[in-house]
Amino acid sequence: MKTKVLFLVSTLERGGPTNIVYNIIKYLNRNLIEPVVITLSKEPDRSRKKDFEELDIEVTSFHKNRLYWLLSDLKELRLLVKKVNPKIIHSHSFRPDVSSANHFESYVRISTIHGDLHANYRNTYNRVIGNYLAAKQLNHINQLDVAVACSQSVFELYKDKIKSIQSINNGIDNEIFKPLLKEAVREKRRALNLPDDCRIWISAGSLSKRKDPHTVILGFLGSNSSKKSLLIILGSGELEQRLRILYASHHNVVFKGFIPNVADFISAADFFISASTSEGLPNTVMEALGCGLPVCISDIPSHVEILNFNSATGKTFPCGDIAGLSNAIDSLDAQDYTELRKAAASIVSQHLNAKLMSSNYQQLYLKHTENERQ
């Protein structure tokens, strides 16, 4: 008999957590697991709902706003979940976690923690509100059966705060993010109207305080390598317009805004940069590695954790240190590029791929189903 797993999420907006949910579902053994998705709010313009539906699964949107969620007893949602009748509810993010804790105690309940909750909420709101939201979410996660940290570094952060927690590393789809041969890279560049006569460094993610794009740009511009290189910035966010104005005169810094075909740009580049101040286990870094890109990344715990699999594939620099990033760029650029690419791809193929991640979650689901039957 199949185990039905309900994935409870706020929306399927494009981004790291949604990509993780997609990859878990994509590689589940459908002979053993039947996945179903319920979203709490109306899907945004940048939704991956169609991608999920193409996996031949049931996706239901609850279509309620946050005010409804705050004021309602969620009777309609409870009836919907009862109709689905899952064995397991796997929640992701604040509202799904709180809903799962408050209303679905008769089911096996699992939550994935996608990063440092306190840091993420403080960056989005402010210290007081951020700390309140993080504490509230952690309190509700503690009422669930299992919490899963998306990395060992997140596990270490919460192991003394959550009674039942384990870690399953995030993973990316290395059937999509994979190294290309030189001619294929040239073809990608031609298709994307990118130059073929220079090194291309790339940074991808929301243009927000947490991602610290200022350090990325200034560190790149301060390096000797920038004289013969191009920096491409992928993503949008609250800092986008200001960044475009500040660096408009630097023709070797190109802003592409939000784009759906991130894989094309990453696979056409040579190196990847991230100056993030907080991450769970970042998809974009893993996607770059999967494409064989060496990385320059800030020395936050999750970045260090990634490079611990194979330190030969990149350089870290002190978080927020512009000169440190410039030095890391020049140091990496001077190394044997062929060996760097091999080391980069090996991290994903051996440790951080979607198939391995999905298999680990599947084992978790089946373990709790078996426990329930005993």
GROMACS .gro file of N, CA and C in nm, residues 139-248:
model
  330
  139ASN      N    1   0.854   2.720   1.818
  139ASN     CA    2   0.763   2.664   1.917
  139ASN      C    3   0.666   2.565   1.853
  140HIS      N    4   0.615   2.600   1.735
  140HIS     CA    5   0.521   2.511   1.667
  140HIS      C    6   0.592   2.391   1.605
  141ILE      N    7   0.713   2.411   1.553
  141ILE     CA    8   0.789   2.297   1.500
  141ILE      C    9   0.813   2.193   1.610
  142ASN      N   10   0.834   2.240   1.732
  142ASN     CA   11   0.857   2.149   1.844
  142ASN      C   12   0.735   2.064   1.878
  143GLN      N   13   0.619   2.101   1.827
  143GLN     CA   14   0.498   2.023   1.849
  143GLN      C   15   0.480   1.914   1.742
  144LEU      N   16   0.564   1.916   1.640
  144LEU     CA   17   0.553   1.819   1.532
  144LEU      C   18   0.632   1.692   1.566
  145ASP      N   19   0.619   1.592   1.483
  145ASP     CA   20   0.687   1.464   1.509
  145ASP      C   21   0.835   1.469   1.478
  146VAL      N   22   0.870   1.536   1.367
  146VAL     CA   23   1.010   1.542   1.325
  146VAL      C   24   1.038   1.675   1.258
  147ALA      N   25   1.152   1.732   1.289
  147ALA     CA   26   1.203   1.848   1.215
  147ALA      C   27   1.326   1.802   1.138
  148VAL      N   28   1.336   1.848   1.013
  148VAL     CA   29   1.451   1.813   0.930
  148VAL      C   30   1.527   1.940   0.896
  149ALA      N   31   1.651   1.946   0.937
  149ALA     CA   32   1.738   2.058   0.900
  149ALA      C   33   1.792   2.032   0.760
  150CYS      N   34   1.797   2.137   0.678
  150CYS     CA   35   1.837   2.120   0.538
  150CYS      C   36   1.987   2.108   0.520
  151SER      N   37   2.061   2.115   0.629
  151SER     CA   38   2.207   2.100   0.624
  151SER      C   39   2.257   2.067   0.763
  152GLN      N   40   2.380   2.023   0.771
  152GLN     CA   41   2.439   1.994   0.901
  152GLN      C   42   2.457   2.121   0.982
  153SER      N   43   2.488   2.232   0.914
  153SER     CA   44   2.507   2.358   0.985
  153SER      C   45   2.376   2.408   1.046
  154VAL      N   46   2.263   2.390   0.977
  154VAL     CA   47   2.133   2.426   1.034
  154VAL      C   48   2.098   2.331   1.150
  155PHE      N   49   2.132   2.204   1.134
  155PHE     CA   50   2.112   2.109   1.244
  155PHE      C   51   2.187   2.153   1.369
  156GLU      N   52   2.313   2.192   1.354
  156GLU     CA   53   2.393   2.236   1.468
  156GLU      C   54   2.331   2.359   1.534
  157LEU      N   55   2.270   2.445   1.452
  157LEU     CA   56   2.208   2.567   1.503
  157LEU      C   57   2.088   2.538   1.592
  158TYR      N   58   2.012   2.431   1.558
  158TYR     CA   59   1.885   2.406   1.627
  158TYR      C   60   1.880   2.277   1.708
  159LYS      N   61   1.988   2.203   1.714
  159LYS     CA   62   1.982   2.072   1.779
  159LYS      C   63   1.948   2.080   1.928
  160ASP      N   64   1.980   2.193   1.993
  160ASP     CA   65   1.948   2.209   2.135
  160ASP      C   66   1.815   2.282   2.158
  161LYS      N   67   1.749   2.322   2.048
  161LYS     CA   68   1.625   2.398   2.059
  161LYS      C   69   1.504   2.318   2.012
  162ILE      N   70   1.527   2.210   1.939
  162ILE     CA   71   1.418   2.129   1.886
  162ILE      C   72   1.438   1.986   1.934
  163LYS      N   73   1.335   1.928   1.993
  163LYS     CA   74   1.349   1.799   2.060
  163LYS      C   75   1.372   1.683   1.964
  164SER      N   76   1.311   1.688   1.846
  164SER     CA   77   1.324   1.577   1.750
  164SER      C   78   1.369   1.633   1.616
  165ILE      N   79   1.499   1.636   1.595
  165ILE     CA   80   1.553   1.696   1.474
  165ILE      C   81   1.663   1.608   1.416
  166GLN      N   82   1.668   1.604   1.285
  166GLN     CA   83   1.775   1.536   1.214
  166GLN      C   84   1.810   1.621   1.092
  167SER      N   85   1.910   1.581   1.018
  167SER     CA   86   1.948   1.659   0.900
  167SER      C   87   1.940   1.573   0.774
  168ILE      N   88   1.890   1.633   0.668
  168ILE     CA   89   1.897   1.577   0.533
  168ILE      C   90   1.944   1.690   0.443
  169ASN      N   91   2.059   1.672   0.385
  169ASN     CA   92   2.115   1.779   0.303
  169ASN      C   93   2.028   1.809   0.181
  170ASN      N   94   2.013   1.937   0.151
  170ASN     CA   95   1.953   1.977   0.024
  170ASN      C   96   2.031   1.915  -0.091
  171GLY      N   97   1.966   1.903  -0.205
  171GLY     CA   98   2.034   1.855  -0.325
  171GLY      C   99   1.972   1.917  -0.448
  172ILE      N  100   2.049   1.929  -0.554
  172ILE     CA  101   1.999   1.988  -0.679
  172ILE      C  102   1.998   1.881  -0.788
  173ASP      N  103   1.923   1.910  -0.891
  173ASP     CA  104   1.903   1.814  -1.000
  173ASP      C  105   2.023   1.819  -1.094
  174ASN      N  106   2.112   1.723  -1.080
  174ASN     CA  107   2.232   1.726  -1.165
  174ASN      C  108   2.208   1.665  -1.302
  175GLU      N  109   2.081   1.634  -1.333
  175GLU     CA  110   2.046   1.605  -1.472
  175GLU      C  111   2.024   1.735  -1.549
  176ILE      N  112   1.997   1.843  -1.475
  176ILE     CA  113   1.980   1.976  -1.535
  176ILE      C  114   2.107   2.058  -1.519
  177PHE      N  115   2.158   2.062  -1.397
  177PHE     CA  116   2.279   2.139  -1.368
  177PHE      C  117   2.399   2.045  -1.377
  178LYS      N  118   2.463   2.045  -1.494
  178LYS     CA  119   2.575   1.955  -1.519
  178LYS      C  120   2.678   2.026  -1.605
  179PRO      N  121   2.804   1.982  -1.598
  179PRO     CA  122   2.908   2.047  -1.678
  179PRO      C  123   2.885   2.026  -1.827
  180LEU      N  124   2.916   2.129  -1.905
  180LEU     CA  125   2.905   2.121  -2.051
  180LEU      C  126   3.044   2.119  -2.114
  181LEU      N  127   3.054   2.059  -2.230
  181LEU     CA  128   3.179   2.064  -2.306
  181LEU      C  129   3.200   2.206  -2.358
  182LYS      N  130   3.324   2.238  -2.395
  182LYS     CA  131   3.357   2.375  -2.435
  182LYS      C  132   3.271   2.426  -2.549
  183GLU      N  133   3.245   2.344  -2.648
  183GLU     CA  134   3.165   2.389  -2.761
  183GLU      C  135   3.021   2.417  -2.720
  184ALA      N  136   2.969   2.337  -2.629
  184ALA     CA  137   2.833   2.360  -2.580
  184ALA      C  138   2.825   2.489  -2.501
  185VAL      N  139   2.933   2.522  -2.427
  185VAL     CA  140   2.938   2.649  -2.355
  185VAL      C  141   2.938   2.765  -2.453
  186ARG      N  142   3.015   2.752  -2.559
  186ARG     CA  143   3.017   2.859  -2.661
  186ARG      C  144   2.879   2.878  -2.722
  187GLU      N  145   2.811   2.768  -2.749
  187GLU     CA  146   2.676   2.777  -2.807
  187GLU      C  147   2.580   2.845  -2.709
  188LYS      N  148   2.593   2.813  -2.581
  188LYS     CA  149   2.510   2.879  -2.481
  188LYS      C  150   2.535   3.029  -2.482
  189ARG      N  151   2.662   3.065  -2.487
  189ARG     CA  152   2.695   3.208  -2.483
  189ARG      C  153   2.641   3.279  -2.606
  190ARG      N  154   2.652   3.216  -2.720
  190ARG     CA  155   2.598   3.279  -2.842
  190ARG      C  156   2.447   3.296  -2.830
  191ALA      N  157   2.380   3.194  -2.779
  191ALA     CA  158   2.234   3.202  -2.765
  191ALA      C  159   2.191   3.309  -2.666
  192LEU      N  160   2.275   3.332  -2.563
  192LEU     CA  161   2.242   3.431  -2.460
  192LEU      C  162   2.304   3.567  -2.488
  193ASN      N  163   2.369   3.579  -2.604
  193ASN     CA  164   2.435   3.705  -2.643
  193ASN      C  165   2.542   3.746  -2.541
  194LEU      N  166   2.621   3.649  -2.500
  194LEU     CA  167   2.731   3.673  -2.406
  194LEU      C  168   2.864   3.661  -2.479
  195PRO      N  169   2.964   3.738  -2.436
  195PRO     CA  170   3.094   3.734  -2.503
  195PRO      C  171   3.164   3.601  -2.483
  196ASP      N  172   3.243   3.563  -2.583
  196ASP     CA  173   3.315   3.436  -2.575
  196ASP      C  174   3.464   3.456  -2.552
  197ASP      N  175   3.504   3.581  -2.535
  197ASP     CA  176   3.648   3.611  -2.526
  197ASP      C  177   3.689   3.660  -2.387
  198CYS      N  178   3.610   3.629  -2.284
  198CYS     CA  179   3.648   3.672  -2.149
  198CYS      C  180   3.594   3.573  -2.046
  199ARG      N  181   3.649   3.582  -1.925
  199ARG     CA  182   3.597   3.504  -1.813
  199ARG      C  183   3.462   3.564  -1.772
  200ILE      N  184   3.367   3.478  -1.737
  200ILE     CA  185   3.237   3.525  -1.688
  200ILE      C  186   3.217   3.474  -1.546
  201TRP      N  187   3.201   3.570  -1.456
  201TRP     CA  188   3.166   3.541  -1.317
  201TRP      C  189   3.017   3.567  -1.302
  202ILE      N  190   2.950   3.487  -1.221
  202ILE     CA  191   2.805   3.501  -1.210
  202ILE      C  192   2.763   3.494  -1.064
  203SER      N  193   2.660   3.571  -1.031
  203SER     CA  194   2.600   3.567  -0.898
  203SER      C  195   2.450   3.563  -0.916
  204ALA      N  196   2.381   3.477  -0.843
  204ALA     CA  197   2.237   3.458  -0.862
  204ALA      C  198   2.166   3.455  -0.728
  205GLY      N  199   2.050   3.519  -0.724
  205GLY     CA  200   1.970   3.520  -0.602
  205GLY      C  201   1.899   3.652  -0.587
  206SER      N  202   1.817   3.664  -0.485
  206SER     CA  203   1.745   3.788  -0.462
  206SER      C  204   1.844   3.900  -0.429
  207LEU      N  205   1.817   4.018  -0.481
  207LEU     CA  206   1.903   4.133  -0.453
  207LEU      C  207   1.855   4.197  -0.324
  208SER      N  208   1.898   4.137  -0.215
  208SER     CA  209   1.852   4.175  -0.082
  208SER      C  210   1.971   4.192   0.011
  209LYS      N  211   1.944   4.249   0.127
  209LYS     CA  212   2.049   4.270   0.226
  209LYS      C  213   2.116   4.138   0.263
  210ARG      N  214   2.037   4.032   0.277
  210ARG     CA  215   2.094   3.903   0.319
  210ARG      C  216   2.191   3.848   0.216
  211LYS      N  217   2.166   3.873   0.088
  211LYS     CA  218   2.254   3.822  -0.017
  211LYS      C  219   2.376   3.911  -0.038
  212ASP      N  220   2.370   4.035   0.012
  212ASP     CA  221   2.483   4.130   0.009
  212ASP      C  222   2.545   4.146  -0.130
  213PRO      N  223   2.465   4.188  -0.230
  213PRO     CA  224   2.521   4.205  -0.365
  213PRO      C  225   2.623   4.317  -0.376
  214HIS      N  226   2.619   4.415  -0.285
  214HIS     CA  227   2.720   4.522  -0.287
  214HIS      C  228   2.861   4.462  -0.273
  215THR      N  229   2.877   4.371  -0.179
  215THR     CA  230   3.008   4.308  -0.159
  215THR      C  231   3.048   4.229  -0.283
  216VAL      N  232   2.953   4.159  -0.344
  216VAL     CA  233   2.983   4.083  -0.466
  216VAL      C  234   3.040   4.176  -0.573
  217ILE      N  235   2.972   4.287  -0.597
  217ILE     CA  236   3.012   4.378  -0.706
  217ILE      C  237   3.143   4.448  -0.674
  218LEU      N  238   3.153   4.502  -0.553
  218LEU     CA  239   3.275   4.576  -0.518
  218LEU      C  240   3.395   4.482  -0.508
  219GLY      N  241   3.373   4.361  -0.459
  219GLY     CA  242   3.482   4.264  -0.453
  219GLY      C  243   3.531   4.227  -0.592
  220PHE      N  244   3.438   4.209  -0.682
  220PHE     CA  245   3.474   4.179  -0.821
  220PHE      C  246   3.550   4.296  -0.884
  221LEU      N  247   3.497   4.417  -0.870
  221LEU     CA  248   3.560   4.534  -0.932
  221LEU      C  249   3.698   4.562  -0.873
  222GLY      N  250   3.720   4.522  -0.748
  222GLY     CA  251   3.850   4.544  -0.684
  222GLY      C  252   3.954   4.439  -0.718
  223SER      N  253   3.915   4.336  -0.790
  223SER     CA  254   4.009   4.229  -0.824
  223SER      C  255   4.083   4.262  -0.953
  224ASN      N  256   4.202   4.207  -0.967
  224ASN     CA  257   4.276   4.220  -1.092
  224ASN      C  258   4.206   4.145  -1.205
  225SER      N  259   4.136   4.038  -1.169
  225SER     CA  260   4.067   3.956  -1.269
  225SER      C  261   3.955   4.032  -1.341
  226SER      N  262   3.900   4.135  -1.275
  226SER     CA  263   3.787   4.208  -1.335
  226SER      C  264   3.826   4.279  -1.463
  227LYS      N  265   3.955   4.304  -1.482
  227LYS     CA  266   4.000   4.375  -1.602
  227LYS      C  267   3.979   4.293  -1.729
  228LYS      N  268   3.970   4.163  -1.712
  228LYS     CA  269   3.951   4.075  -1.828
  228LYS      C  270   3.827   3.987  -1.813
  229SER      N  271   3.735   4.031  -1.727
  229SER     CA  272   3.620   3.948  -1.694
  229SER      C  273   3.490   4.028  -1.695
  230LEU      N  274   3.380   3.953  -1.693
  230LEU     CA  275   3.247   4.011  -1.687
  230LEU      C  276   3.174   3.951  -1.568
  231LEU      N  277   3.103   4.035  -1.492
  231LEU     CA  278   3.020   3.988  -1.381
  231LEU      C  279   2.874   4.000  -1.421
  232ILE      N  280   2.801   3.889  -1.415
  232ILE     CA  281   2.657   3.889  -1.444
  232ILE      C  282   2.582   3.869  -1.314
  233ILE      N  283   2.487   3.959  -1.289
  233ILE     CA  284   2.403   3.951  -1.170
  233ILE      C  285   2.263   3.905  -1.211
  234LEU      N  286   2.222   3.789  -1.160
  234LEU     CA  287   2.087   3.737  -1.186
  234LEU      C  288   2.001   3.757  -1.063
  235GLY      N  289   1.879   3.803  -1.084
  235GLY     CA  290   1.786   3.817  -0.972
  235GLY      C  291   1.730   3.957  -0.959
  236SER      N  292   1.626   3.967  -0.880
  236SER     CA  293   1.563   4.096  -0.854
  236SER      C  294   1.540   4.109  -0.704
  237GLY      N  295   1.493   4.225  -0.662
  237GLY     CA  296   1.470   4.247  -0.520
  237GLY      C  297   1.474   4.394  -0.486
  238GLU      N  298   1.466   4.422  -0.355
  238GLU     CA  299   1.454   4.562  -0.314
  238GLU      C  300   1.576   4.647  -0.344
  239LEU      N  301   1.691   4.585  -0.364
  239LEU     CA  302   1.813   4.661  -0.392
  239LEU      C  303   1.840   4.680  -0.542
  240GLU      N  304   1.759   4.621  -0.627
  240GLU     CA  305   1.792   4.615  -0.769
  240GLU      C  306   1.809   4.753  -0.832
  241GLN      N  307   1.713   4.841  -0.817
  241GLN     CA  308   1.720   4.972  -0.882
  241GLN      C  309   1.838   5.053  -0.832
  242ARG      N  310   1.862   5.049  -0.704
  242ARG     CA  311   1.976   5.124  -0.649
  242ARG      C  312   2.107   5.071  -0.704
  243LEU      N  313   2.119   4.940  -0.714
  243LEU     CA  314   2.241   4.880  -0.767
  243LEU      C  315   2.262   4.918  -0.914
  244ARG      N  316   2.156   4.915  -0.990
  244ARG     CA  317   2.167   4.952  -1.132
  244ARG      C  318   2.217   5.096  -1.148
  245ILE      N  319   2.170   5.183  -1.062
  245ILE     CA  320   2.212   5.324  -1.069
  245ILE      C  321   2.357   5.340  -1.024
  246LEU      N  322   2.391   5.278  -0.912
  246LEU     CA  323   2.526   5.291  -0.856
  246LEU      C  324   2.635   5.241  -0.950
  247TYR      N  325   2.605   5.132  -1.022
  247TYR     CA  326   2.710   5.069  -1.103
  247TYR      C  327   2.684   5.079  -1.253
  248ALA      N  328   2.605   5.178  -1.290
  248ALA     CA  329   2.571   5.196  -1.432
  248ALA      C  330   2.693   5.223  -1.519
   0.00000   0.00000   0.00000
